[in-house]
Coordinates of C-alpha atoms and ligand atoms in Angstrom, one line a residue:
X266 CA -27.5 -7.4 7.0
X267 CA -27.1 -5.8 3.5
X268 CA -24.1 -3.5 3.0
X269 CA -22.7 -1.6 0.0
X270 CA -19.0 -0.8 -0.7
X271 CA -18.3 2.0 -3.2
X272 CA -14.9 1.8 -4.9
X273 CA -13.7 -1.7 -5.8
X274 CA -9.9 -1.2 -5.5
X275 CA -7.6 -3.0 -3.1
X276 CA -9.4 -1.8 -0.1
X277 CA -13.0 -1.9 -1.4
X278 CA -12.7 -5.4 -2.9
X279 CA -11.0 -6.9 0.1
X280 CA -13.6 -5.2 2.4
X281 CA -16.5 -6.5 0.3
X282 CA -15.2 -10.0 0.0
X283 CA -14.3 -10.3 3.6
X284 CA -17.6 -9.0 4.9
X285 CA -19.4 -11.4 2.5
X286 CA -17.3 -14.1 4.1
X287 CA -18.5 -13.0 7.5
X288 CA -22.0 -13.8 6.1
X289 CA -23.3 -10.3 5.1
X290 CA -24.8 -9.5 1.7
X291 CA -22.5 -7.1 0.0
X292 CA -23.0 -5.0 -3.2
X293 CA -19.8 -3.6 -4.5
X294 CA -20.1 -0.5 -6.7
X295 CA -17.5 1.0 -9.0
X296 CA -17.7 3.5 -11.8
X297 CA -15.2 1.5 -13.8
X298 CA -17.5 -0.6 -16.0
X299 CA -14.7 -2.8 -17.3
X300 CA -13.6 -3.6 -13.8
X301 CA -17.2 -4.5 -12.8
X302 CA -17.6 -6.7 -15.9
X303 CA -14.5 -8.6 -15.0
X304 CA -15.5 -9.1 -11.4
X305 CA -18.9 -10.3 -12.5
X306 CA -17.0 -13.0 -14.4
X307 CA -14.8 -13.8 -11.4
X308 CA -11.8 -11.9 -12.7
X309 CA -9.8 -9.9 -10.1
X310 CA -8.4 -6.6 -11.4
X311 CA -5.1 -6.9 -9.5
X312 CA -2.9 -9.5 -7.8
X313 CA -3.7 -10.2 -4.2
X314 CA -3.1 -13.7 -2.7
X315 CA -6.3 -15.6 -1.9
X316 CA -8.6 -12.8 -3.1
X317 CA -9.8 -14.6 -6.3
X318 CA -10.9 -17.7 -4.4
X319 CA -12.7 -15.5 -1.8
X320 CA -14.5 -13.4 -4.4
X321 CA -15.5 -16.4 -6.5
X322 CA -16.8 -18.4 -3.5
X323 CA -18.9 -15.6 -2.1
X324 CA -20.2 -14.6 -5.5
X325 CA -21.2 -18.2 -6.1
X326 CA -22.9 -18.4 -2.7
X327 CA -24.9 -15.3 -3.5
X328 CA -23.5 -12.9 -0.9
X329 CA -21.3 -10.8 -3.2
X330 CA -22.4 -8.9 -6.3
X331 CA -20.9 -6.2 -8.4
X332 CA -22.5 -3.3 -10.2
X333 CA -21.9 0.2 -11.6
X334 CA -25.3 1.3 -10.4
X335 CA -24.7 3.2 -7.1
X336 CA -28.5 3.6 -6.6
X337 CA -29.1 -0.1 -6.7
X338 CA -26.2 -0.6 -4.2
X339 CA -27.4 2.1 -1.7
X340 CA -31.1 1.2 -1.8
X341 CA -31.7 -1.7 0.6
X342 CA -28.2 -1.3 2.3
X343 CA -28.1 -0.2 5.9
X344 CA -24.3 0.6 5.7
X345 CA -22.5 2.2 2.8
X346 CA -18.7 2.1 2.8
X347 CA -16.6 4.6 0.9
X348 CA -13.4 3.0 -0.4
X349 CA -12.6 5.2 -3.4
X350 CA -9.1 6.5 -4.0
X351 CA -7.8 9.7 -2.3
X352 CA -4.7 10.4 -4.4
X353 CA -2.3 13.2 -3.8
X354 CA -2.8 16.6 -5.3
X355 CA 0.2 18.7 -6.5
X356 CA 0.7 20.3 -3.1
X357 CA 0.6 16.9 -1.3
X358 CA -2.8 17.2 0.2
X359 CA -5.3 14.4 -0.3
X360 CA -7.7 14.8 -3.2
X361 CA -11.1 14.0 -1.8
X362 CA -13.1 14.9 -4.9
X363 CA -14.1 11.2 -5.5
X364 CA -15.3 11.0 -1.9
X365 CA -17.4 14.1 -2.3
X366 CA -18.8 13.0 -5.6
X367 CA -19.9 9.7 -4.1
X368 CA -21.4 11.5 -1.1
X369 CA -23.6 13.5 -3.4
X370 CA -24.6 10.4 -5.3
X371 CA -25.4 8.5 -2.1
X372 CA -27.6 11.4 -1.0
X373 CA -29.5 11.2 -4.3
X374 CA -30.0 7.4 -3.8
X375 CA -30.9 7.3 -0.1
X376 CA -34.3 5.7 0.7
X377 CA -34.1 5.6 4.5
X378 CA -31.6 5.6 7.4
X379 CA -28.1 4.8 6.4
X380 CA -24.7 4.7 8.0
X381 CA -22.1 6.2 5.7
X382 CA -18.6 4.9 6.5
X383 CA -15.3 6.2 5.2
X384 CA -12.7 3.4 4.8
X385 CA -10.6 5.5 2.5
X386 CA -7.8 7.5 4.1
X387 CA -9.2 11.0 4.4
X388 CA -8.0 14.3 5.9
X389 CA -9.4 15.3 9.3
X390 CA -12.7 17.0 8.8
X391 CA -13.8 14.9 5.8
X392 CA -16.4 13.1 7.8
X393 CA -18.0 16.4 8.8
X394 CA -17.8 17.6 5.2
X395 CA -19.6 14.4 4.0
X396 CA -22.3 15.0 6.6
X397 CA -22.8 18.6 5.2
X398 CA -22.9 17.4 1.6
X399 CA -25.5 14.7 2.3
X400 CA -27.6 17.1 4.3
X401 CA -27.5 19.7 1.5
X402 CA -28.2 17.2 -1.3
X403 CA -31.0 15.2 0.3
X404 CA -34.3 15.8 -1.4
X405 CA -36.3 15.2 1.8
X406 CA -35.3 14.8 5.5
X407 CA -33.8 11.4 6.2
X408 CA -31.7 10.3 9.2
X409 CA -28.2 9.2 8.5
X410 CA -24.9 8.9 10.4
X411 CA -21.3 9.4 9.2
X412 CA -18.6 7.1 10.6
X413 CA -14.8 6.9 10.1
X414 CA -13.5 3.4 10.0
X415 CA -10.0 3.6 8.6
X416 CA -8.4 0.6 7.0
X417 CA -4.9 -0.7 8.0
X418 CA -4.6 -3.7 5.7
X419 CA -1.3 -4.3 3.8
X420 CA -1.3 -5.2 0.2
X421 CA 0.0 -8.8 -0.2
X422 CA -1.5 -9.8 3.1
X423 CA -4.7 -8.0 2.8
X424 CA -7.2 -10.8 3.6
X425 CA -5.3 -11.9 6.7
X426 CA -5.0 -8.3 7.8
X427 CA -8.8 -7.7 7.3
X428 CA -9.7 -11.0 9.0
X429 CA -7.2 -10.6 11.9
X430 CA -6.6 -6.9 12.3
X431 CA -4.5 -5.5 15.2
X432 CA -7.4 -3.2 15.9
X433 CA -10.6 -1.8 14.5
X434 CA -11.2 2.0 14.8
X435 CA -14.7 3.4 14.8
X436 CA -15.1 7.1 14.8
X437 CA -18.6 8.3 15.3
X438 CA -20.8 10.3 17.7
X439 CA -24.1 8.3 17.2
X440 CA -24.7 5.4 19.5
X441 CA -26.8 3.7 16.9
X442 CA -24.1 3.9 14.2
X443 CA -21.5 2.6 16.6
X444 CA -23.7 -0.3 17.5
X445 CA -24.2 -1.2 13.8
X446 CA -20.5 -1.0 13.1
X447 CA -19.7 -3.2 16.1
X448 CA -22.3 -5.7 14.9
X449 CA -20.6 -5.8 11.4
X450 CA -17.3 -6.6 13.1
X451 CA -18.7 -9.1 15.6
X452 CA -16.9 -12.1 14.1
X453 CA -13.6 -10.4 15.2
X454 CA -14.7 -10.4 18.9
X455 CA -14.0 -14.2 18.9
X456 CA -10.3 -13.4 18.3
X457 CA -10.4 -10.6 20.8
X458 CA -9.6 -7.8 18.4
X459 CA -9.4 -4.5 20.2
X460 CA -12.0 -2.0 19.1
X461 CA -11.3 1.7 19.6
X462 CA -14.4 3.8 19.6
X463 CA -13.8 7.5 19.3
X464 CA -14.8 10.7 17.6
X465 CA -14.7 11.1 13.8
X466 CA -11.8 13.5 13.8
X467 CA -9.7 11.3 16.1
X468 CA -10.3 8.2 13.9
X469 CA -9.4 10.1 10.8
X470 CA -6.1 11.2 12.4
X471 CA -5.3 7.7 13.8
X472 CA -4.8 6.4 10.2
X473 CA -2.4 9.2 9.2
X474 CA -0.5 9.0 12.5
X475 CA 0.0 5.2 12.1
X476 CA 1.3 5.5 8.6
X477 CA 3.5 8.5 9.4
X478 CA 5.0 6.6 12.3
X479 CA 5.8 3.6 10.1
X480 CA 7.4 5.8 7.5
X481 CA 9.4 7.6 10.2
X482 CA 10.7 4.2 11.5
X483 CA 11.9 3.2 8.0
X484 CA 13.5 6.6 7.4
X485 CA 15.2 6.4 10.8
X486 CA 16.9 3.1 10.0
X487 CA 17.8 4.3 6.5
X488 CA 19.6 7.2 8.1
X489 CA 21.4 4.9 10.5
X490 CA 22.3 2.6 7.5
X491 CA 23.8 5.5 5.6
X492 CA 25.9 6.3 8.7
X493 CA 26.9 2.6 9.0
X494 CA 28.3 2.8 5.5
X495 CA 30.6 5.7 6.4
X496 CA 31.8 4.3 9.7
X497 CA 32.1 0.6 8.8
X498 CA 29.2 -0.6 11.1
X499 CA 26.6 -3.2 10.2
X500 CA 23.1 -1.9 10.2
X501 CA 21.5 -5.3 10.5
X502 CA 23.1 -5.9 13.8
X503 CA 22.3 -2.4 14.9
X504 CA 18.7 -2.8 13.9
X505 CA 18.4 -6.1 15.6
X506 CA 19.8 -5.0 18.8
X507 CA 17.8 -1.7 18.8
X508 CA 14.6 -3.6 17.9
X509 CA 15.0 -6.0 20.8
X510 CA 14.2 -3.1 23.1
X511 CA 10.6 -3.7 23.9
X512 CA 9.9 0.0 23.8
X513 CA 11.1 0.1 20.1
X514 CA 10.3 -3.3 18.5
X515 CA 12.0 -4.8 15.6
X516 CA 9.4 -4.3 12.8
X517 CA 9.9 -1.7 10.1
X518 CA 13.6 -1.4 11.0
X519 CA 14.7 -2.8 7.6
X520 CA 16.9 -0.4 5.6
X521 CA 16.4 -0.2 1.9
X522 CA 15.6 2.1 -1.0
X523 CA 13.0 4.2 0.8
X524 CA 9.3 3.5 1.5
X525 CA 6.9 3.4 -1.4
X526 CA 3.5 2.1 -2.3
X527 CA 0.1 3.7 -2.6
X528 CA -0.2 4.7 1.0
X529 CA 3.0 5.7 3.0
X530 CA 4.4 8.4 0.7
X531 CA 1.0 10.0 0.0
X532 CA -0.2 9.8 3.6
X533 CA 3.0 11.3 4.9
X534 CA 2.7 14.3 2.5
X535 CA -1.0 14.6 3.3
X536 CA -0.4 14.7 7.0
X537 CA 2.2 17.4 6.5
X538 CA -0.3 19.4 4.6
X539 CA -3.0 18.8 7.3
X540 CA -0.5 20.3 9.7
X541 CA 0.2 23.3 7.6
X542 CA -3.5 24.0 7.1
X543 CA -4.1 23.7 10.8
X544 CA -1.3 26.2 11.5
X545 CA 0.8 23.4 13.2
X546 CA 3.7 22.6 11.0
X547 CA 4.8 19.0 11.4
X548 CA 8.6 19.4 10.8
X549 CA 9.5 15.8 11.6
X550 CA 6.9 14.5 9.1
X551 CA 8.0 17.0 6.4
X552 CA 11.6 15.9 6.9
X553 CA 10.7 12.2 6.6
X554 CA 9.1 12.9 3.2
X555 CA 12.2 14.8 2.0
X556 CA 14.7 12.2 3.3
X557 CA 12.8 9.4 1.6
X558 CA 13.3 11.1 -1.8
X559 CA 17.0 11.6 -0.9
X560 CA 17.3 7.9 -0.2
X561 CA 15.9 7.0 -3.6
X562 CA 18.5 9.3 -5.3
X563 CA 21.2 7.7 -3.2
X564 CA 20.3 4.3 -4.6
X565 CA 21.0 5.4 -8.1
X566 CA 24.4 6.7 -6.9
X567 CA 25.0 3.4 -5.2
X568 CA 24.4 1.4 -8.4
X569 CA 26.6 3.9 -10.4
X570 CA 29.5 3.4 -7.9
X571 CA 29.1 -0.3 -7.9
X572 CA 29.2 -0.7 -11.7
X573 CA 31.8 2.1 -12.3
X574 CA 29.5 4.8 -13.9
X575 CA 26.2 4.3 -15.6
X576 CA 26.6 5.6 -19.2
X577 CA 26.6 2.6 -21.6
X578 CA 26.1 0.1 -18.8
X579 CA 23.3 -2.6 -18.7
X580 CA 21.5 -3.2 -15.4
X581 CA 19.3 -6.2 -14.5
X582 CA 16.6 -4.9 -12.1
X583 CA 14.9 -7.5 -10.0
X584 CA 11.5 -6.5 -8.7
X585 CA 9.4 -3.5 -9.8
X586 CA 6.4 -3.8 -7.4
X587 CA 6.7 -1.6 -4.3
X588 CA 6.9 -4.8 -2.2
X589 CA 6.6 -8.5 -2.7
X590 CA 3.2 -10.3 -3.3
X591 CA 1.6 -7.4 -5.1
X592 CA 1.5 -6.0 -8.7
X593 CA 1.1 -2.5 -7.3
X594 CA 3.8 -0.1 -8.5
X595 CA 2.4 3.1 -7.1
X596 CA 5.3 5.2 -5.9
X597 CA 7.5 2.1 -6.0
X598 CA 11.2 2.8 -5.3
X599 CA 12.0 0.8 -8.5
X600 CA 10.3 3.5 -10.7
X601 CA 12.6 6.3 -9.4
X602 CA 15.6 3.9 -9.6
X603 CA 14.9 2.8 -13.2
X604 CA 14.3 6.4 -14.3
X605 CA 17.5 7.5 -12.7
X606 CA 19.5 4.7 -14.4
X607 CA 18.0 5.5 -17.8
X608 CA 18.5 9.2 -17.4
X609 CA 22.2 8.6 -16.8
X610 CA 22.6 6.5 -20.0
X611 CA 22.2 3.0 -18.7
X612 CA 20.1 0.2 -20.3
X613 CA 17.6 -1.5 -18.0
X614 CA 16.5 -5.1 -18.3
X615 CA 13.9 -6.0 -15.6
X616 CA 12.0 -8.9 -14.2
X617 CA 9.1 -8.9 -11.7
X618 CA 6.9 -11.9 -11.0
X619 CA 3.7 -9.8 -11.1
X620 CA 4.2 -6.1 -11.9
X621 CA 5.6 -6.1 -15.4
X622 CA 2.4 -5.2 -17.3
X623 CA 1.8 -2.3 -14.9
X624 CA 5.4 -1.2 -15.2
X625 CA 5.4 -1.4 -19.0
X626 CA 2.8 1.4 -19.1
X627 CA 5.0 3.9 -17.2
X628 CA 8.4 2.6 -18.1
X629 CA 8.3 1.8 -21.8
X630 CA 12.1 2.1 -22.3
X631 CA 12.8 -1.0 -20.1
X632 CA 13.4 -4.4 -21.6
X633 CA 11.1 -6.8 -19.8
X634 CA 12.4 -10.4 -19.3
X635 CA 11.0 -13.8 -18.7
X636 CA 13.1 -14.5 -15.6
X637 CA 16.1 -13.4 -13.6
X638 CA 18.6 -15.2 -15.7
X639 CA 17.3 -13.6 -19.0
X640 CA 17.5 -10.2 -17.3
X641 CA 21.1 -10.9 -16.2
X642 CA 22.3 -11.8 -19.6
X643 CA 25.0 -9.3 -20.7
X644 CA 24.4 -7.2 -17.6
X645 CA 27.1 -5.1 -15.9
X646 CA 25.2 -5.5 -12.6
X647 CA 22.1 -6.9 -10.9
X648 CA 20.1 -4.7 -8.7
X649 CA 17.7 -6.4 -6.3
X650 CA 14.9 -3.9 -5.6
X651 CA 11.9 -5.9 -4.4
X652 CA 12.5 -8.9 -2.1
X653 CA 10.2 -11.4 -3.8
X654 CA 10.7 -15.0 -2.4
X655 CA 11.9 -16.0 -5.9
X656 CA 14.9 -13.7 -5.5
X657 CA 15.9 -15.0 -2.1
X658 CA 17.7 -18.1 -3.4
X659 CA 19.3 -17.2 -6.6
X660 CA 21.6 -19.5 -8.4
X661 CA 24.7 -17.3 -8.6
X662 CA 26.9 -19.5 -10.9
X663 CA 24.7 -19.2 -14.0
X664 CA 24.1 -15.5 -13.2
X665 CA 27.8 -14.8 -13.1
X666 CA 28.3 -16.8 -16.4
X667 CA 25.6 -14.7 -18.1
X668 CA 26.8 -11.3 -17.0
X669 CA 29.4 -9.0 -18.4
X670 CA 30.7 -8.2 -15.0
X671 CA 29.7 -9.8 -11.7
X672 CA 28.2 -7.0 -9.6
X673 CA 25.3 -7.5 -7.2
X674 CA 23.6 -4.5 -5.6
X675 CA 21.2 -5.7 -2.9
X676 CA 18.9 -2.8 -2.0
X677 CA 17.0 -5.1 0.4
X678 CA 20.0 -6.7 2.1
X679 CA 18.6 -10.2 1.3
X680 CA 22.1 -11.7 1.0
X681 CA 25.0 -12.1 3.3
X682 CA 27.7 -9.8 1.8
X683 CA 30.6 -12.3 2.5
X684 CA 28.8 -15.2 0.9
X685 CA 28.2 -13.3 -2.4
X686 CA 31.7 -12.0 -2.4
X687 CA 33.0 -15.5 -2.0
X688 CA 31.1 -16.4 -5.1
X689 CA 33.2 -13.9 -7.1
X690 CA 30.8 -10.9 -7.1
X691 CA 31.3 -7.3 -6.2
X692 CA 28.6 -6.9 -3.6
X693 CA 26.9 -3.6 -2.4
X694 CA 24.1 -3.6 0.2
X695 CA 22.5 -0.9 2.3
X696 CA 24.2 0.0 5.5
X697 CA 26.7 -2.9 5.6
X698 CA 30.2 -3.1 4.2
Ligands
NAD792 P1 -7.7 2.0 -5.7 O1 -7.2 3.1 -6.6 O2 -7.1 0.6 -5.9 O3 -9.3 1.9 -5.9 C1 -10.2 2.9 -5.9 C2 -11.4 2.5 -6.7 O4 -12.4 3.5 -6.6 C3 -11.1 2.3 -8.2 O5 -11.6 1.0 -8.6 C4 -12.0 3.4 -8.8 O6 -12.5 3.1 -10.1 C5 -13.1 3.6 -7.8 N1 -13.7 4.9 -7.9 C6 -13.1 6.2 -7.9 N2 -14.1 7.1 -8.0 C7 -15.3 6.5 -7.9 C8 -16.6 6.9 -7.9 N3 -16.9 8.2 -8.0 N4 -17.6 6.0 -7.9 C9 -17.3 4.7 -7.8 N5 -16.1 4.2 -7.8 C10 -15.0 5.1 -7.9 O7 -7.5 2.5 -4.2 P2 -7.2 1.7 -2.9 O8 -5.7 1.4 -2.9 O9 -8.2 0.6 -2.7 O10 -7.4 2.8 -1.8 C11 -8.6 3.3 -1.5 C12 -8.5 4.2 -0.2 O11 -8.1 3.3 0.9 C13 -7.5 5.3 -0.3 O12 -7.9 6.4 0.4 C14 -6.2 4.7 0.3 O13 -5.4 5.7 0.9 C15 -6.9 3.8 1.4 N6 -6.1 2.7 1.9 C16 -5.4 1.9 0.9 C17 -4.7 0.8 1.4 C18 -3.9 0.0 0.4 O14 -3.0 -0.8 0.8 N7 -4.1 0.1 -0.9 C19 -4.6 0.5 2.7 C20 -5.4 1.3 3.6 C21 -6.1 2.4 3.2

């Protein structure tokens, strides 16, 4: 089967490469000519473990190609996936203008029956809107179906998540479209992946509800962590014991500087806006968004307290990406932290294994370093923000020797407080004394 994927970002490129690996012929389309040129030469526009090999292999074997020509991609493809961005607008709602623009272009390029599938995270009602747009724009009558197939992959583990998802959600009302989608995902039946078939609107909401729940879980444990600091309890032990309850589960119960990334913050805000527009305020979800911002501000305060005021101090910030194994800095907690430190008169020296080029574009006043030890030189404190594996086994003796004062602020609770204190550091974590 031939398919087309429009939008070659994290989701689109992983989707295209993985479907090609399943044996389909995939044309990936993006309006960014530079990105397409790079991909045609086997160059991946962002860091994602295993993706380069997968793209190169499937391109070599003739199942994966890249173009800026949407018409060429749509013609001859039975299924067209939309994987363009849906960034937040000022009011928090999702901006679906790229989705709508692509829907119009698809209508102009259609040469027969197509299944148009949204993989992007889109507000409830977008599928119906796409159907209207295509109907209006079609020059002659052609059959088509619109399907919602939200994506749940995590950056940094995207290929594994796509190849071994917890579930596949298919939202559609046409039996033909459902059968085609099921056929696409047939390789996953071998590993008994649950497939949820439902209506468009329900599928669209499943994605937002999933991300909002994850964000709520993180915000919950951050709130408990903040209480732990006041009452002298250890949030790790609390989280472990709470998470052992089968009804709760231990995942996403790690306290830290607040959730970030290209999805959770924007999807939580967008869901709150969907609620407002539907006349059903989602007060819990609105609060989660607000508390997450508070948690970020709290981290600046934590660093200030640990180093004895920020003015004139130098901080070594370890990790800028919103999580390990990615170079994505969209809504990364490190951005707010660094801005907060700079605003209050501190100097920031930073190191991240992958995200420094991206960070340099938005944080030009930071000194970017070659490694942790260079970042720590002359610093009044080290702040661990992203728990890359490289930061899990630091050599504390040379760090201490290089620093002006030995302060370690561990925003991911990677280290055992007592151990770091025994090495002569002042240690501050999140939710543990
Ligand atoms: P991205 O910003 O990395 O990529 C979007 C791509 O779409 C870019 O390459 C851009 O050039 C292209 N594009 C935009 N308008 C276009 C147009 N009119 N025609 C052709 N190409 C166009 O975005 P992403 O992170 O891959 O996210 C895409 C969608 O998937 C979003 O809705 C997001 O919420 C959702 N999602 C993302 C993740 C994730 O981890 N990144 C996970 C699940 C779902």
